[in-house]
Amino acid sequence: MNAKLMEKSFQSPRSPSTTRSRHRRKSTEAFSDVVKVSDNNLLLNDQNKYRSMWVRTYSSVWMLLFFILVVYLGHIYLWGMIVIIQILMTSELFNLLRRAHEAKQLPGFRLLNWHFFFTAMLYVYGRILGQQITHAVTPEKFFYKLATSFMKYQMVICYFLYIAGFMWFILTLKKKMYKYQFSQYAWTHMILIVVFAQSSFTAANIFEGIFWFLLPASLIAINDVAAYFFGFFFGKTPLIKISPRKTWEGFIGASVTTVIAAFFLANVLGHYRWMTCPRRDFSTGWLECDPGPLFKPEIFELPREITQVLPWKEMLVLPVQWHALCLGLFASVIAPFGGFFASGFKRAFKIKDFGGSIPGHGGFTDRMDCQMVMAVFAYIYHQSFVIPQYYPVEILLEQILRSLSLEDQELLVSKLNEVIDGRHLTH
Amino acid sequence: MNAKLMERDLQSPRLPSAARSRHHRKSTEAFPDVVKLNATDLLLNDQNKYRSLWIRTYSSVWMLLSFILVVYLGHLYLWGMIVIIQILMTSELFNLLRRAHEDKRLPGFRLLNWHFFFTAMLYVYGRILGQQIRHAVTPEKFFYKLATSFMKYQMVICYFLYIAGFMWFILTLKKKMYKYQFSQYAWTHMILIVVFTQSAFTAANIFEGIFWFLLPASLIAINDVAAYFFGFFFGKTPLIKLSPKKTWEGFIGASIATVISAFFLANVLGRYQWLTCPRKDLSTGWLECDPGPLFKPEIFVLPGEITQWLPWKEIAVLPVQWHALCLGLFASVIAPFGGFFASGFKRAFKIKDFGGSIPGHGGFTDRMDCQMVMAVFAYIYHQSFVIPQCYPVEILLEQILRSLTFEEQELLLAKLKEVIEGRRLEH
């Protein structure tokens, strides 16, 4: 049984789908045994834990190095990486609940899934792409006109693509396969909604400043690693029935570590303009900007109890570090529920892993489950607490300059003038 | 078997859920017979068709009368009607795939569904409610401040409500019921997304002017009725396997009837300011406004071939009538796919009707299936082709007044003036 576990860890990253289904059937048999073993012996007593830790560390280091490289390269490449991860996750999930027998009788059904995927891509990224093209290219060129008319009618175009897929689905309904087809249709929608919501928010975060993508993602990784090691050395009390390998010691230790790490990591990251400056266009060169009041150091007076213990009376704190504490708290307490959801889902449908691409970790969806919850929170937090506090006028100003013609802008100025004068008169 | 059909049609509108499930089981037995019957004998030969025609007409007339009353009462009551229909549809759909046996072992699961429903309500209608409160109430009052802070943090509040539901779901996962619970969770999400998207768009249409809600809804009804009567008198060739009662003769006849009536109905409706004026606040009184260029009659010179046999050389056409032709075309050709989808869904899961509330028609979802597709299209059409042509400055002005404080608005005005001055100096 342990040999089976080892086999799973070392399997090749990309098996053809038939081999994968064989692996999955093997894993299904292995799964119930693993569950029984883990219920009795926690990670502390697992004989192969050092070996699996080594495999996990090895692939984690490679993923980390690759990630650092992409961050160095810049916003566009980061965005590209997000898109690629998204495609891989969607493939994993599409393949997950397909049943080979029914799928043979429905040629073109897979194509329908990818049609909806393409429509979602166009809807989510079309606006960003269009905007960046209008920023980067002069108004006379053909691309500019194409981009502007696409952006103008983006909603209609995407809607008609969706309706075409909807009609295609209805026209290909086959007798006796209705239930399978409807389930697959619902499944496709759920996948696309979940994957695209979080990845569009992630992309928006990236273009606001790599800081707002890197900090949350790092906090999730730190929380994972800290939970693993705290559980490895101190783990005794099980945390939740769904994930039998998680322990309360790991959870609490990781929470404390994550919040503290958030505070100091925000300080380190906040010093680099590469991280803190927003990117308004598709350029890839160096970034210069005024990072704004969030990233300017302020003096913070330490409370008396701490000054008695430490030699410093005050320290330099970037205001963003206080926001980072909130992010850290969320990452350690609430984001793990994404992982529990994925675990419960795998048990409900008797799957061991979402895919087999990453040795020791499972598939991309296994790695991204907590990241997804965190990315959405980071975006909402940023939109609600950071931007309105600091940048509201800039956003609207840019929108006006971008979407209105010169005459319309002057018309807007005169109307706004009217309203404001009218208000001055009444008060 | 025919007696069973009659029983079903005459049943009382609101049955307790146990009785409803009994009826559902009866309907499931009745269903395969009905299908066989209709496959061989189309509506033309159904002996009871005159009786069911009478029942359908009776309930349709009542629905029409109450609808006209609500339109007369105004935007606010229309919106209220939409919300009530939405709640009824959601109840029908929530009850549809529940299994009583599993449900007894999961107390509070139904409450979770309604928690997500409440969160969606707050998310979709919170902004409209907040905006209208701000328009209607002076800035010093408590409600104004409450509404402003709610709108400012609406996204965060709704997100945390959703996350609370998510965590509650995970913490109540019970062994051996994982699959049922995950399926119900996905089902809840799909229902809420489908129902709320279309009702949010419907509500937006209403506040743009009752015309943009009334015309699409009427076109769907006209298409339904025309298809029914054309099929009744001329129906011979079956249209699609999914809905054996539909015929090509009904489809084509209804399409022509719908497009023609769209043209003339738009003219009739476009003359009433009650229908064409947008409503900016929650008031219920009379509306006065400049309806805009779309509703001002223009002279249209009839082409030579038509002037030869009709006495008129030219007719007064409201520009909106050309838009109405597009709406009519969509309503007759594409919106029926919503009905086919619902039929396929019912067959896939072996259900006769979504509910039993309306005699002769089934449940609310049965009535609303095509309306939902049409409402989304009408909203997207309006946003893409009607508004940008006429009112871009208005949109941005409203956005400025809505999202910035007074000081910020003045700051924006100053900056905008700077930019325009700078541009004028350059040229």
CSV table of N, CA, C and O in Angstrom, one decimal, chain A residues 97 99 102 106 109 169 172-187, chain B residues 97 99 179 183 242 343-351:
chain,number,residue,atom,x,y,z
A,97,LEU,N,-14.9,14.7,-14.4
A,97,LEU,CA,-16.1,14.0,-14.3
A,97,LEU,C,-16.6,13.5,-15.6
A,97,LEU,O,-17.8,13.1,-15.7
A,99,ARG,N,-17.2,10.8,-18.4
A,99,ARG,CA,-17.2,9.3,-18.4
A,99,ARG,C,-16.9,8.9,-19.8
A,99,ARG,O,-17.7,9.2,-20.7
A,102,GLU,N,-19.8,7.5,-22.1
A,102,GLU,CA,-20.8,8.4,-22.7
A,102,GLU,C,-20.1,9.4,-23.7
A,102,GLU,O,-20.7,9.7,-24.7
A,106,LEU,N,-20.9,11.0,-27.8
A,106,LEU,CA,-21.2,12.5,-28.1
A,106,LEU,C,-19.9,13.2,-28.6
A,106,LEU,O,-19.3,13.9,-27.9
A,109,PHE,N,-18.7,17.2,-28.0
A,109,PHE,CA,-19.1,17.7,-26.7
A,109,PHE,C,-18.0,18.4,-26.0
A,109,PHE,O,-18.2,19.4,-25.4
A,169,PHE,N,-25.8,23.3,-27.7
A,169,PHE,CA,-26.0,22.3,-26.7
A,169,PHE,C,-27.4,21.7,-26.8
A,169,PHE,O,-27.5,20.5,-26.8
A,172,THR,N,-27.8,19.4,-29.8
A,172,THR,CA,-27.1,18.1,-29.8
A,172,THR,C,-27.6,17.2,-28.6
A,172,THR,O,-26.9,16.3,-28.3
A,173,LEU,N,-28.7,17.5,-28.0
A,173,LEU,CA,-29.2,16.6,-27.0
A,173,LEU,C,-29.6,15.3,-27.6
A,173,LEU,O,-30.4,15.3,-28.5
A,174,LYS,N,-29.1,14.2,-27.0
A,174,LYS,CA,-29.4,12.9,-27.5
A,174,LYS,C,-30.3,12.1,-26.5
A,174,LYS,O,-30.1,12.2,-25.3
A,175,LYS,N,-31.3,11.4,-27.1
A,175,LYS,CA,-32.2,10.7,-26.2
A,175,LYS,C,-31.4,9.7,-25.3
A,175,LYS,O,-30.4,9.2,-25.8
A,176,LYS,N,-31.8,9.5,-24.1
A,176,LYS,CA,-31.2,8.6,-23.1
A,176,LYS,C,-29.9,9.2,-22.6
A,176,LYS,O,-29.2,8.6,-21.8
A,177,MET,N,-29.4,10.3,-23.1
A,177,MET,CA,-28.2,10.9,-22.6
A,177,MET,C,-28.4,12.2,-22.0
A,177,MET,O,-27.5,13.0,-21.7
A,178,TYR,N,-29.7,12.6,-21.8
A,178,TYR,CA,-30.1,13.9,-21.4
A,178,TYR,C,-29.4,14.2,-20.0
A,178,TYR,O,-28.8,15.3,-19.8
A,179,LYS,N,-29.5,13.3,-19.1
A,179,LYS,CA,-29.1,13.6,-17.7
A,179,LYS,C,-27.6,13.8,-17.7
A,179,LYS,O,-27.1,14.8,-17.1
A,180,TYR,N,-26.8,13.0,-18.5
A,180,TYR,CA,-25.4,13.1,-18.5
A,180,TYR,C,-25.0,14.5,-19.1
A,180,TYR,O,-24.2,15.2,-18.6
A,181,GLN,N,-25.7,14.8,-20.2
A,181,GLN,CA,-25.4,16.1,-20.9
A,181,GLN,C,-25.7,17.3,-20.0
A,181,GLN,O,-24.9,18.3,-20.0
A,182,PHE,N,-26.9,17.3,-19.4
A,182,PHE,CA,-27.2,18.4,-18.5
A,182,PHE,C,-26.2,18.5,-17.3
A,182,PHE,O,-25.8,19.6,-17.0
A,183,SER,N,-25.8,17.4,-16.8
A,183,SER,CA,-24.8,17.4,-15.7
A,183,SER,C,-23.5,18.0,-16.2
A,183,SER,O,-22.9,18.8,-15.5
A,184,GLN,N,-23.1,17.6,-17.3
A,184,GLN,CA,-21.8,18.1,-17.9
A,184,GLN,C,-21.9,19.6,-18.2
A,184,GLN,O,-21.0,20.3,-17.9
A,185,TYR,N,-23.1,20.0,-18.6
A,185,TYR,CA,-23.3,21.4,-18.9
A,185,TYR,C,-23.2,22.3,-17.6
A,185,TYR,O,-22.5,23.3,-17.6
A,186,ALA,N,-23.9,21.8,-16.6
A,186,ALA,CA,-23.8,22.5,-15.3
A,186,ALA,C,-22.4,22.5,-14.8
A,186,ALA,O,-21.9,23.5,-14.3
A,187,TRP,N,-21.7,21.3,-14.9
A,187,TRP,CA,-20.4,21.2,-14.4
A,187,TRP,C,-19.4,22.2,-15.1
A,187,TRP,O,-18.6,22.8,-14.5
B,97,LEU,N,-34.9,19.4,-6.7
B,97,LEU,CA,-34.1,18.2,-6.7
B,97,LEU,C,-33.7,17.8,-5.2
B,97,LEU,O,-32.8,17.0,-5.0
B,99,ARG,N,-34.0,15.6,-2.0
B,99,ARG,CA,-34.6,14.3,-1.7
B,99,ARG,C,-34.9,14.2,-0.2
B,99,ARG,O,-34.0,14.4,0.6
B,179,LYS,N,-21.6,13.5,-1.3
B,179,LYS,CA,-22.0,13.7,-2.7
B,179,LYS,C,-23.4,14.5,-2.8
B,179,LYS,O,-23.5,15.4,-3.6
B,183,SER,N,-23.7,18.2,-4.5
B,183,SER,CA,-24.6,18.4,-5.6
B,183,SER,C,-25.6,19.5,-5.3
B,183,SER,O,-25.9,20.3,-6.1
B,242,LEU,N,-37.2,17.4,-28.5
B,242,LEU,CA,-37.4,17.7,-27.1
B,242,LEU,C,-38.8,18.1,-26.7
B,242,LEU,O,-39.2,17.8,-25.6
B,343,SER,N,-37.5,22.1,-21.3
B,343,SER,CA,-38.1,20.8,-21.6
B,343,SER,C,-37.1,19.7,-21.5
B,343,SER,O,-37.3,18.6,-20.9
B,344,GLY,N,-35.9,19.9,-22.0
B,344,GLY,CA,-34.8,18.9,-22.0
B,344,GLY,C,-34.4,18.6,-20.5
B,344,GLY,O,-34.3,17.5,-20.1
B,345,PHE,N,-34.4,19.7,-19.7
B,345,PHE,CA,-34.0,19.5,-18.3
B,345,PHE,C,-35.1,18.7,-17.6
B,345,PHE,O,-34.7,17.8,-16.8
B,346,LYS,N,-36.3,19.0,-17.9
B,346,LYS,CA,-37.4,18.2,-17.2
B,346,LYS,C,-37.3,16.7,-17.6
B,346,LYS,O,-37.5,15.8,-16.8
B,347,ARG,N,-37.0,16.5,-18.9
B,347,ARG,CA,-36.9,15.1,-19.3
B,347,ARG,C,-35.7,14.4,-18.7
B,347,ARG,O,-35.8,13.2,-18.3
B,348,ALA,N,-34.6,15.2,-18.6
B,348,ALA,CA,-33.4,14.6,-18.1
B,348,ALA,C,-33.6,14.1,-16.6
B,348,ALA,O,-33.1,13.1,-16.2
B,349,PHE,N,-34.3,14.9,-15.9
B,349,PHE,CA,-34.5,14.6,-14.5
B,349,PHE,C,-35.9,14.1,-14.2
B,349,PHE,O,-36.3,14.0,-13.0
B,350,LYS,N,-36.6,13.7,-15.3
B,350,LYS,CA,-37.9,13.1,-15.1
B,350,LYS,C,-38.9,13.8,-14.3
B,350,LYS,O,-39.5,13.3,-13.3
B,351,ILE,N,-39.1,15.1,-14.6
B,351,ILE,CA,-40.0,16.0,-13.9
B,351,ILE,C,-41.1,16.4,-14.9
B,351,ILE,O,-40.7,16.6,-16.1
